[in-house]
Amino acid sequence: MDVIAALIELKPNSENEVHDWKAFIENHKEQALESLRAEGVCVESWFSLALEGKDYLLCYMRADSIKQSQHVMADSSNPVDTRHRQFKENAWVWGGQVKTELLVDLAAETDEQKSRR
């Protein structure tokens, strides 16, 4: 299982783009979940934050293979993936990502997961 977190700088005045992207994902939740399954992603979470006058997103993912999930998303015709690629182009500062290093990763098995065994 791969785990990543990335801090992504946003272009100035991209609040509306972030809001529209979030609303699109929420309104197409089943397609978003279908995309995650196709990518082998079990968790994808997004957070917004501001630091020193700049806006950022923090992305956290758990997947069978992050590299493989990125390839699947890049080639996907799922409307959620298409919208996400558009969002990246419109709102992200290219080269504005801060890489992170995983220090500790704890995941407790839920009762539902235990019952599937």
PDB file of C-alpha atoms in Angstrom:
ATOM      1  CA  MET A   1       0.000   0.000   0.000  1.00  0.00           C
ATOM      2  CA  ASP A   2       1.369   3.416  -1.001  1.00  0.00           C
ATOM      3  CA  VAL A   3       0.623   6.512   1.079  1.00  0.00           C
ATOM      4  CA  ILE A   4       1.318  10.096   0.020  1.00  0.00           C
ATOM      5  CA  ALA A   5       0.543  13.628   1.078  1.00  0.00           C
ATOM      6  CA  ALA A   6       1.294  16.688  -1.023  1.00  0.00           C
ATOM      7  CA  LEU A   7       0.966  20.404  -0.427  1.00  0.00           C
ATOM      8  CA  ILE A   8      -0.147  22.118  -3.640  1.00  0.00           C
ATOM      9  CA  GLU A   9       0.118  25.867  -4.138  1.00  0.00           C
ATOM     10  CA  LEU A  10      -2.874  27.471  -5.833  1.00  0.00           C
ATOM     11  CA  LYS A  11      -2.849  30.335  -8.285  1.00  0.00           C
ATOM     12  CA  PRO A  12      -3.977  33.680  -6.837  1.00  0.00           C
ATOM     13  CA  ASN A  13      -7.729  34.282  -6.916  1.00  0.00           C
ATOM     14  CA  SER A  14      -8.609  30.645  -7.596  1.00  0.00           C
ATOM     15  CA  GLU A  15     -11.214  30.407  -4.807  1.00  0.00           C
ATOM     16  CA  ASN A  16     -14.100  30.118  -7.288  1.00  0.00           C
ATOM     17  CA  GLU A  17     -12.307  27.378  -9.211  1.00  0.00           C
ATOM     18  CA  VAL A  18     -11.728  25.440  -5.972  1.00  0.00           C
ATOM     19  CA  HIS A  19     -15.381  25.885  -4.986  1.00  0.00           C
ATOM     20  CA  ASP A  20     -16.608  24.744  -8.435  1.00  0.00           C
ATOM     21  CA  TRP A  21     -14.286  21.705  -8.415  1.00  0.00           C
ATOM     22  CA  LYS A  22     -15.447  20.718  -4.916  1.00  0.00           C
ATOM     23  CA  ALA A  23     -19.106  21.102  -5.909  1.00  0.00           C
ATOM     24  CA  PHE A  24     -18.559  19.019  -9.053  1.00  0.00           C
ATOM     25  CA  ILE A  25     -16.995  16.183  -7.053  1.00  0.00           C
ATOM     26  CA  GLU A  26     -19.805  16.298  -4.483  1.00  0.00           C
ATOM     27  CA  ASN A  27     -22.455  16.289  -7.234  1.00  0.00           C
ATOM     28  CA  HIS A  28     -20.786  13.348  -8.996  1.00  0.00           C
ATOM     29  CA  LYS A  29     -19.881  11.295  -5.935  1.00  0.00           C
ATOM     30  CA  GLU A  30     -20.690   7.892  -7.484  1.00  0.00           C
ATOM     31  CA  GLN A  31     -18.491   8.646 -10.497  1.00  0.00           C
ATOM     32  CA  ALA A  32     -15.749   9.855  -8.149  1.00  0.00           C
ATOM     33  CA  LEU A  33     -15.926   6.607  -6.178  1.00  0.00           C
ATOM     34  CA  GLU A  34     -15.914   4.627  -9.438  1.00  0.00           C
ATOM     35  CA  SER A  35     -12.761   6.489 -10.437  1.00  0.00           C
ATOM     36  CA  LEU A  36     -11.074   5.697  -7.111  1.00  0.00           C
ATOM     37  CA  ARG A  37     -11.881   2.002  -7.504  1.00  0.00           C
ATOM     38  CA  ALA A  38     -10.443   1.988 -11.047  1.00  0.00           C
ATOM     39  CA  GLU A  39      -7.293   3.698  -9.760  1.00  0.00           C
ATOM     40  CA  GLY A  40      -6.850   1.309  -6.828  1.00  0.00           C
ATOM     41  CA  VAL A  41      -7.257   4.192  -4.356  1.00  0.00           C
ATOM     42  CA  CYS A  42      -8.809   3.382  -0.986  1.00  0.00           C
ATOM     43  CA  VAL A  43      -8.580   6.904   0.532  1.00  0.00           C
ATOM     44  CA  GLU A  44      -8.296  10.313  -1.106  1.00  0.00           C
ATOM     45  CA  SER A  45      -8.783  13.392   1.065  1.00  0.00           C
ATOM     46  CA  TRP A  46      -8.358  17.059   0.211  1.00  0.00           C
ATOM     47  CA  PHE A  47      -7.897  19.975   2.606  1.00  0.00           C
ATOM     48  CA  SER A  48      -7.633  23.704   1.947  1.00  0.00           C
ATOM     49  CA  LEU A  49      -5.352  26.020   3.897  1.00  0.00           C
ATOM     50  CA  ALA A  50      -3.670  29.392   3.721  1.00  0.00           C
ATOM     51  CA  LEU A  51      -0.058  30.064   4.669  1.00  0.00           C
ATOM     52  CA  GLU A  52       1.653  33.438   4.570  1.00  0.00           C
ATOM     53  CA  GLY A  53      -0.990  34.903   2.250  1.00  0.00           C
ATOM     54  CA  LYS A  54      -1.030  32.018  -0.249  1.00  0.00           C
ATOM     55  CA  ASP A  55      -3.730  29.395  -0.718  1.00  0.00           C
ATOM     56  CA  TYR A  56      -2.896  25.697  -0.812  1.00  0.00           C
ATOM     57  CA  LEU A  57      -4.495  22.303  -1.035  1.00  0.00           C
ATOM     58  CA  LEU A  58      -3.264  19.344   0.947  1.00  0.00           C
ATOM     59  CA  CYS A  59      -3.896  15.987  -0.705  1.00  0.00           C
ATOM     60  CA  TYR A  60      -3.679  12.680   1.193  1.00  0.00           C
ATOM     61  CA  MET A  61      -3.940   9.349  -0.651  1.00  0.00           C
ATOM     62  CA  ARG A  62      -3.701   5.650   0.110  1.00  0.00           C
ATOM     63  CA  ALA A  63      -3.550   3.396  -2.932  1.00  0.00           C
ATOM     64  CA  ASP A  64      -2.297   0.023  -4.060  1.00  0.00           C
ATOM     65  CA  SER A  65       0.157   1.969  -6.255  1.00  0.00           C
ATOM     66  CA  ILE A  66       0.235   5.761  -6.439  1.00  0.00           C
ATOM     67  CA  LYS A  67       2.126   5.629  -9.726  1.00  0.00           C
ATOM     68  CA  GLN A  68      -0.442   3.287 -11.265  1.00  0.00           C
ATOM     69  CA  SER A  69      -3.358   5.369  -9.953  1.00  0.00           C
ATOM     70  CA  GLN A  70      -1.879   8.472 -11.594  1.00  0.00           C
ATOM     71  CA  HIS A  71      -1.533   6.659 -14.937  1.00  0.00           C
ATOM     72  CA  VAL A  72      -5.127   5.433 -14.781  1.00  0.00           C
ATOM     73  CA  MET A  73      -6.415   8.924 -13.936  1.00  0.00           C
ATOM     74  CA  ALA A  74      -4.392  10.537 -16.736  1.00  0.00           C
ATOM     75  CA  ASP A  75      -5.957   8.220 -19.341  1.00  0.00           C
ATOM     76  CA  SER A  76      -9.468   8.131 -17.853  1.00  0.00           C
ATOM     77  CA  SER A  77     -12.544   9.430 -19.660  1.00  0.00           C
ATOM     78  CA  ASN A  78     -14.535   9.493 -16.396  1.00  0.00           C
ATOM     79  CA  PRO A  79     -16.067  13.007 -16.140  1.00  0.00           C
ATOM     80  CA  VAL A  80     -14.662  13.391 -12.612  1.00  0.00           C
ATOM     81  CA  ASP A  81     -11.123  12.727 -13.838  1.00  0.00           C
ATOM     82  CA  THR A  82     -11.631  15.072 -16.786  1.00  0.00           C
ATOM     83  CA  ARG A  83     -12.835  17.806 -14.413  1.00  0.00           C
ATOM     84  CA  HIS A  84      -9.914  17.157 -12.048  1.00  0.00           C
ATOM     85  CA  ARG A  85      -7.372  17.525 -14.875  1.00  0.00           C
ATOM     86  CA  GLN A  86      -9.074  20.805 -15.866  1.00  0.00           C
ATOM     87  CA  PHE A  87      -8.976  21.960 -12.230  1.00  0.00           C
ATOM     88  CA  LYS A  88      -5.251  21.254 -12.017  1.00  0.00           C
ATOM     89  CA  GLU A  89      -4.626  23.280 -15.179  1.00  0.00           C
ATOM     90  CA  ASN A  90      -6.799  26.196 -14.044  1.00  0.00           C
ATOM     91  CA  ALA A  91      -5.885  26.470 -10.363  1.00  0.00           C
ATOM     92  CA  TRP A  92      -2.560  24.807  -9.540  1.00  0.00           C
ATOM     93  CA  VAL A  93       0.797  26.552  -9.614  1.00  0.00           C
ATOM     94  CA  TRP A  94       2.958  24.168 -11.635  1.00  0.00           C
ATOM     95  CA  GLY A  95       6.110  23.413  -9.705  1.00  0.00           C
ATOM     96  CA  GLY A  96       4.358  24.690  -6.591  1.00  0.00           C
ATOM     97  CA  GLN A  97       4.046  21.284  -4.931  1.00  0.00           C
ATOM     98  CA  VAL A  98       5.835  20.518  -1.709  1.00  0.00           C
ATOM     99  CA  LYS A  99       6.789  16.868  -1.380  1.00  0.00           C
ATOM    100  CA  THR A 100       6.340  15.191   1.960  1.00  0.00           C
ATOM    101  CA  GLU A 101       8.054  12.294   3.682  1.00  0.00           C
ATOM    102  CA  LEU A 102       5.948   9.647   5.382  1.00  0.00           C
ATOM    103  CA  LEU A 103       7.110   9.274   8.972  1.00  0.00           C
ATOM    104  CA  VAL A 104       4.381   7.184  10.601  1.00  0.00           C
ATOM    105  CA  ASP A 105       1.448   5.352   9.029  1.00  0.00           C
ATOM    106  CA  LEU A 106      -1.084   3.681  11.283  1.00  0.00           C
ATOM    107  CA  ALA A 107      -4.275   2.130   9.990  1.00  0.00           C
ATOM    108  CA  ALA A 108      -6.649   0.230  12.239  1.00  0.00           C
ATOM    109  CA  GLU A 109      -8.818  -2.433  10.702  1.00  0.00           C
ATOM    110  CA  THR A 110     -12.525  -1.633  10.979  1.00  0.00           C
ATOM    111  CA  ASP A 111     -15.148  -4.133  12.118  1.00  0.00           C
ATOM    112  CA  GLU A 112     -16.438  -4.248   8.528  1.00  0.00           C
ATOM    113  CA  GLN A 113     -12.988  -5.149   7.212  1.00  0.00           C
ATOM    114  CA  LYS A 114     -12.590  -7.828   9.870  1.00  0.00           C
ATOM    115  CA  SER A 115     -15.951  -9.375   8.953  1.00  0.00           C
ATOM    116  CA  ARG A 116     -14.895  -9.690   5.290  1.00  0.00           C
ATOM    117  CA  ARG A 117     -12.004 -12.012   6.203  1.00  0.00           C
TER     118      ARG A 117
END
